[in-house]
XYZ file of C-alpha atoms in Angstrom:
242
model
C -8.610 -5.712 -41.056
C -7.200 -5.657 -37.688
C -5.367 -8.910 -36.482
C -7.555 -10.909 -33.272
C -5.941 -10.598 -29.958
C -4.054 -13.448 -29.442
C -3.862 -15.261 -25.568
C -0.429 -14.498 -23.444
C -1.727 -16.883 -21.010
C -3.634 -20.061 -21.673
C -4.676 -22.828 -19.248
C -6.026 -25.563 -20.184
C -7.989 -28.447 -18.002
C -6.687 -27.026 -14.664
C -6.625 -28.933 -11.692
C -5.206 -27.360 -8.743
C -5.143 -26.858 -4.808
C -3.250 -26.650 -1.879
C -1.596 -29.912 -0.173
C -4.790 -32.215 0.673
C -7.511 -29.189 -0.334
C -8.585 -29.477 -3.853
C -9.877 -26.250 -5.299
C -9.430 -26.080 -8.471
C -11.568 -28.544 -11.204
C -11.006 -28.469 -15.208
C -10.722 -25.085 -15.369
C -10.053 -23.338 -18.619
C -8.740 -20.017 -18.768
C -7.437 -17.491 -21.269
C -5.567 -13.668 -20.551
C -5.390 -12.275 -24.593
C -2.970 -9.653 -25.604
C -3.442 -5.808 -23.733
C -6.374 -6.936 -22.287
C -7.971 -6.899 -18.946
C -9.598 -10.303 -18.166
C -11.552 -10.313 -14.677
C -12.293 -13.419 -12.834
C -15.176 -13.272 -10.051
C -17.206 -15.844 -8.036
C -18.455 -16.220 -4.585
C -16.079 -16.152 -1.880
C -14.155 -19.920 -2.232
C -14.759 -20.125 -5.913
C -11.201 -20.358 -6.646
C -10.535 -17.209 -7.999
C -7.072 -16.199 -6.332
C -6.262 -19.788 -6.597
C -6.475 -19.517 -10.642
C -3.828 -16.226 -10.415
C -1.932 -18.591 -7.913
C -1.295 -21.633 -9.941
C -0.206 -19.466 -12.948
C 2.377 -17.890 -10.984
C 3.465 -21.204 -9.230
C 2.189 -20.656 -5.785
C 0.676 -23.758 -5.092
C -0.084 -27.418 -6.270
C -0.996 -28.405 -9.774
C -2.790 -31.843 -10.273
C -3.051 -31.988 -13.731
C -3.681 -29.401 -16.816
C -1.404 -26.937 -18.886
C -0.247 -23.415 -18.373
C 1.300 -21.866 -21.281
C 2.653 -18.399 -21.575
C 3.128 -17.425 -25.186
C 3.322 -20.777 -26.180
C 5.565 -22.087 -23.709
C 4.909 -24.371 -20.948
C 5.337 -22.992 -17.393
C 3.325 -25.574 -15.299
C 5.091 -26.237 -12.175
C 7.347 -23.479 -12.752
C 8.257 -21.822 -9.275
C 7.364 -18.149 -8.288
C 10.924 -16.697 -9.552
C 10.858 -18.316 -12.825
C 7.490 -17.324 -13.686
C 8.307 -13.440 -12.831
C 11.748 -14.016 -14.602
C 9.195 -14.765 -18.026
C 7.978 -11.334 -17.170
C 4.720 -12.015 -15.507
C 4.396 -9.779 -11.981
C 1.890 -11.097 -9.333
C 0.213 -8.651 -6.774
C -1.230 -10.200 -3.899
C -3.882 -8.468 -1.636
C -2.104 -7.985 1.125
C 2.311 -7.836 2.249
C 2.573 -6.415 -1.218
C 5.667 -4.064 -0.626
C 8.382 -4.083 1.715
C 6.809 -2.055 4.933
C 9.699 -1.071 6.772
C 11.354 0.299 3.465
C 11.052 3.819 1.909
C 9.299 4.054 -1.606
C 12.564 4.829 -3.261
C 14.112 1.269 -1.754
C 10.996 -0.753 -2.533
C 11.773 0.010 -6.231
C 15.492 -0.791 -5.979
C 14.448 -4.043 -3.985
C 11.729 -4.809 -6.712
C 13.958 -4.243 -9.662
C 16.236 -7.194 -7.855
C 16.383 -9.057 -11.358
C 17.652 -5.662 -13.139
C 20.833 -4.564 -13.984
C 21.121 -1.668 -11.223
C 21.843 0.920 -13.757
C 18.344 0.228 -15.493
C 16.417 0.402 -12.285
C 17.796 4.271 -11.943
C 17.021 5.166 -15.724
C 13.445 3.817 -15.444
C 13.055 5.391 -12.062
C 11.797 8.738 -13.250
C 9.107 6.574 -15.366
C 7.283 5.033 -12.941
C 7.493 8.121 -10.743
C 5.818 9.584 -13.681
C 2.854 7.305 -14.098
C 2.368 7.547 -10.506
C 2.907 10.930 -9.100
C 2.380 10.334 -5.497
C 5.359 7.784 -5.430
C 7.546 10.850 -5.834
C 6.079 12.854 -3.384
C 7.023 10.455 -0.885
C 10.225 8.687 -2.634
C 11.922 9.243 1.157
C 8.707 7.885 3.137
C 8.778 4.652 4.389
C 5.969 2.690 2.926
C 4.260 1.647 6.354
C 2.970 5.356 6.242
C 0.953 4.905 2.914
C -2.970 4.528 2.716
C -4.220 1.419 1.090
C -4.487 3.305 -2.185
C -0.888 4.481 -2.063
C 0.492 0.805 -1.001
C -1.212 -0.599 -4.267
C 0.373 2.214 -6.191
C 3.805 1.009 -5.067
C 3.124 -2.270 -5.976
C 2.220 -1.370 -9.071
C 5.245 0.813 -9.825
C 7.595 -2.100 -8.000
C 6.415 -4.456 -10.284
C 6.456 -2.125 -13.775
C 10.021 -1.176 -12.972
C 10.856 -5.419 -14.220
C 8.372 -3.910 -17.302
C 6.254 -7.437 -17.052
C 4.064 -8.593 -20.457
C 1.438 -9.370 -17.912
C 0.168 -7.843 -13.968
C -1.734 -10.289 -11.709
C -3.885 -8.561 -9.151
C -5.787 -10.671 -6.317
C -8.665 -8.424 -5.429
C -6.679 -4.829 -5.119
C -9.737 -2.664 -4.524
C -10.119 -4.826 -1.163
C -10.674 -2.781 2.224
C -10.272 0.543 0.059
C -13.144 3.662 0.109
C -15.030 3.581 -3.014
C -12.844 6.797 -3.917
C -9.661 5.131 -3.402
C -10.926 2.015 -5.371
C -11.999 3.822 -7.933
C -8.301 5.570 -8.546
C -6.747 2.258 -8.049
C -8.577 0.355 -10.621
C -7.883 2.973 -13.299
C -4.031 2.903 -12.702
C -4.480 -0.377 -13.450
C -6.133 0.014 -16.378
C -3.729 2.589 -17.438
C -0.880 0.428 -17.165
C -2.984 -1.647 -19.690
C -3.401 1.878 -22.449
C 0.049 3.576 -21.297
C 2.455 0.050 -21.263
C 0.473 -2.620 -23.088
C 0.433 -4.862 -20.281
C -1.785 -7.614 -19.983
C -4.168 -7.360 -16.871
C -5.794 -10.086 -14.909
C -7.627 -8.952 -11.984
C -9.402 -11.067 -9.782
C -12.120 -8.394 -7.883
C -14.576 -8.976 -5.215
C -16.774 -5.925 -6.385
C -18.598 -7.478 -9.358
C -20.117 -4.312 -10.656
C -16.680 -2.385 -10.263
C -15.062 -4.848 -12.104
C -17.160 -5.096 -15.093
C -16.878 -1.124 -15.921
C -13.387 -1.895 -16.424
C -13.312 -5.253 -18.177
C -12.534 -6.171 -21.607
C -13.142 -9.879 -21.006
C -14.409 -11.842 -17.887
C -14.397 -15.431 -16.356
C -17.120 -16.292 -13.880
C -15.702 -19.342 -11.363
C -18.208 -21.047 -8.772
C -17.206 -24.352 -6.677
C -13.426 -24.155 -8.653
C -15.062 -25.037 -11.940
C -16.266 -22.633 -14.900
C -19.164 -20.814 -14.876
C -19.133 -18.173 -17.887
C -16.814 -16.705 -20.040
C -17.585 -13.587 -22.215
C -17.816 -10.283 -22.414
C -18.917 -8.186 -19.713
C -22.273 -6.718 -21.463
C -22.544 -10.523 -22.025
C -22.996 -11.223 -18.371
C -24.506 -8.802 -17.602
C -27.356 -9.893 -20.016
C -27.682 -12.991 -17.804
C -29.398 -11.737 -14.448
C -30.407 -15.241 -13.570
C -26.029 -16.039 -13.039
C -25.842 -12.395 -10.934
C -28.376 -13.967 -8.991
C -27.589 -17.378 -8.445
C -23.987 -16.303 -7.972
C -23.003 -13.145 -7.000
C -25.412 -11.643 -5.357
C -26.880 -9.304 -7.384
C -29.881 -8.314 -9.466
């Protein structure tokens, strides 16, 4: 009998924000094992806020955040990547000014220099057009191309779990497409951990294993995407769609 997925990441009760704005109520939240969890709400529902206070970014008022069983609430951004989780934020995601080739040195800043070179030709591998341009400076990537950098910059530490705050944004449904199965490959190909918070509800589900539905910084739903999708009346009410 196969063995249940068991949760990398659990939060428990969390309250959270950002100095005096309080965004975050009792929220319970759990990322299992080689899974892709997806959180979605309306815009202000305190979905990049969630990724945020797991990876130490802003204020935590009360509640737990456990990573494999061990407490990391109020941990700050270096010594939650240093327990392997990587966190991609929409936007100033890799270092502009930079060619591909030093973004990956730069990222692998917590690696022994000699193990950023042998895992080099590994990311290159998983993402192809990284290599084509290893001596381009990132500032002359498409949107699609920046997010595969981050991606590869942040496999080269080889995290246990990727954070992505809405990746797909700005990006032709094309491009969005071919980002959002990277991701999922890093999921089949490394057996990383995903949680993606996505603006495109519909997108998002196709590529879901699991998914958390957040409205006015408190739970909604939690289940499986055919689950949701079951419920038209909480498309409706809030997301949008029918």
């Amino acid at each position: 009998m196969a063995m249940p997925e068991r949760a990398i990441i659990h939060v428990d009760t969390l309250s959270a924000g950002y100095e005096n704005s309080h965004i975050l109520f009792d929220v319970n939240f759990e990322a299992k094992e080689k899974q892709v969890t997806i959180v979605i709400g309306p815009n202000g529902s305190g979905k990049s806020t969630l990724i945020k206070s797991i990876f130490g970014l802003n204020t935590t008022y009360s509640g737990k955040i456990t990573l494999q069983g061990k407490d990391i609430t109020g941990f700050v951004p270096h010594k939650v990547a240093r327990e392997k989780i990587a966190y991609m934020p929409q936007v100033n995601n890799v270092f502009a000014n930079l060619t591909i080739k030093e973004n990956l040195i730069m990222a692998g800043y917590t690696v022994d220099p000699s193990t950023v070179q042998e895992r080099m030709p590994g990311i290159f591998e998983a993402f192809p057009v990284l290599k084509k341009y290893e001596n381009t400076k990132a500032d002359t990537l498409s949107g699609g191309e920046r997010q595969m950098l981050g991606m590869g910059m942040a496999l080269i530490r080889k995290p246990t779990v990727m954070m992505f705050d809405e990746p797909t944004a700005g990006l032709s449904p094309k491009l969005a497409h071919e980002v959002l199965d990277k991701i999922k490959q890093l999921k089949e190909d490394f057996g990383i951990t995903i949680v993606l918070v996505e603006q495109n509800v519909r997108r998002a589900l196709k590529f879901g294993d699991w998914v958390y539905l957040l409205a006015g910084g408190k739970n909604v739903f939690s289940g499986t995407p055919k689950d949701l999708l079951s419920q038209p009346e909480l498309g409706k009410l809030y997301l949008g769609i029918s």
